[in-house]
Amino acid sequence: MKDLRTIILAAGKGTRMKSQVPKVLHPVCGRPLIQYVLEVAKAVGSLKICAVLGYQHELVRQSLPKGIVSVVQKNLLGTADAVKSAAAFLKGYRGDVLILCGDTPLLTKETVKRLIQKHRTAKAACTFLTAVVDDPTGYGRIIRGKAGAVLAIREHKDATEVERNIGEINVGVYCFGCPELREAIKSVKLNPKKKEFYLTDIIEILVGQGSLVTTVETPSAQEGLGINDREDLAVSAAVLRQRILKNFMVEGVTIVDPQTTYIAADVKIGEDTTIHPFTVIENDVRIGKNCVIGPFARVRPGTKIADEVQVGNFAEVSRTHLGKQTLMKHFSFLGDARVGVKVNIGAGVVTANYDGKNKNVTQIADGAFVGSDSILIAPVKVGKKAITGAGCVVKPGTVIPPQGVIVGVPGRILRRRKD
Ligand code: UD1
Ligand code: CA
């Protein structure tokens, strides 16, 4: 099999986002846009991946995982110029080059695999991805000859009235033979209207010199969505959210109401856990098996929940570990807490983890019973099987011994609980 290297175009500012943040760093389902594309690039077997960065390149570079090469496109002179700026990455290389855009988070690895396969079996100079959409406004249109062969991609701004009615658009995903790409890109001229070098012009160049150009169509129109503005962002989030939920269901998680459940892309949930409606689970969260989460729960980043835990209505957990069989069934907040096994967190319990300067840790050991409305002002240690009385305010620095009982405001340690 031939080698595959991938270039991801991500230098643009994303003017239409109206944002200080580079477009590819806008999060969707808890993950920056570019992350979805990187994942596809890896999944289709890219041996090397190079991201072309420009606008706020330092910031974007920091978000890239290790092993991803990046180059800076000095002046944003268009998509062909972006590919040219990765010349060093392709130097001496003779395999296939996959080109992706950093702003197409709905693209699937299955479709890109199909594209690469077709490119190789057809022995084409270039194979690119098209989609048939209801509203092609803004996209490059696919111009075909009478027999259906591709002739060119016409950018929206340069298209005639008739061409603008074409519903088949360019997704911005291309597979090239590297030698053919290297040669043809030299002939791309500056587009007089936009003052940019269009990568899409390469299609007409290749066709003109008699090279084979083929296409693959996406199975659904939505897969080709390129994020240009906030509305696109919301559309892609809705699609990705349902994909994420579907995956969980396939893996044995009950999602009672997919319409009102929000789970980020990088969450792990064990079998036979039930997620009730109106629940938000953010990224970097792990939940075990046989748990019950929600309704109306918010599980925030850095949280690890063991098996058989219940987190009920109006409960919020942030950067917190909950041990096996711990119950937190009613409105309460745990932040920066390390909670052992079989702990009961009563209704209205709050860890006051932030003192205005630092986030402090609350430790609650196995079998502890934290009474309703207890306020634990961190740092606090609640010993094994200790009890806090209802409405108790535990001052910072308090260490409640194993089986200790603390009550009152401020909390006083009274005695030891009997076994
Ligand atoms: C591009 C395609 C269009 C296609 C659409 C799909 C061109 C000329 N047009 O248009 O045919 O239908 O994508 O979404 O290619 N970028 C750089 N450097 C630049 C300019 C852009 O890296 O100088 C990157 C952007 O960051 C982005 C990608 O290239 O990730 C596409 O750029 P964008 O400006 O969104 O192109 P479109 O106008 O959408
Ligand atoms: Ca775009």
CSV table of N, CA and C and ligand atoms in Angstrom, one decimal, residues 16 23 103 139 226-228, ligand 2:
chain,number,residue,atom,x,y,z
A,16,ARG,N,-16.0,35.3,9.5
A,16,ARG,CA,-17.5,35.2,9.7
A,16,ARG,C,-17.9,34.7,11.1
A,23,LYS,N,-10.9,30.2,14.3
A,23,LYS,CA,-12.1,29.4,14.1
A,23,LYS,C,-11.9,28.0,14.5
A,103,ASP,N,-12.0,23.0,9.4
A,103,ASP,CA,-13.4,23.4,9.9
A,103,ASP,C,-14.5,22.5,9.4
A,139,TYR,N,-20.3,27.8,-1.1
A,139,TYR,CA,-19.4,26.7,-1.5
A,139,TYR,C,-18.9,26.8,-2.9
A,226,GLY,N,-19.0,22.9,6.3
A,226,GLY,CA,-17.8,23.6,6.7
A,226,GLY,C,-18.3,24.7,7.6
A,227,ILE,N,-17.7,24.8,8.8
A,227,ILE,CA,-18.1,25.8,9.7
A,227,ILE,C,-17.6,27.2,9.3
A,228,ASN,N,-18.5,28.1,9.0
A,228,ASN,CA,-18.0,29.5,8.7
A,228,ASN,C,-18.6,30.5,9.7
B,2,CA,CA,-15.0,27.1,5.0
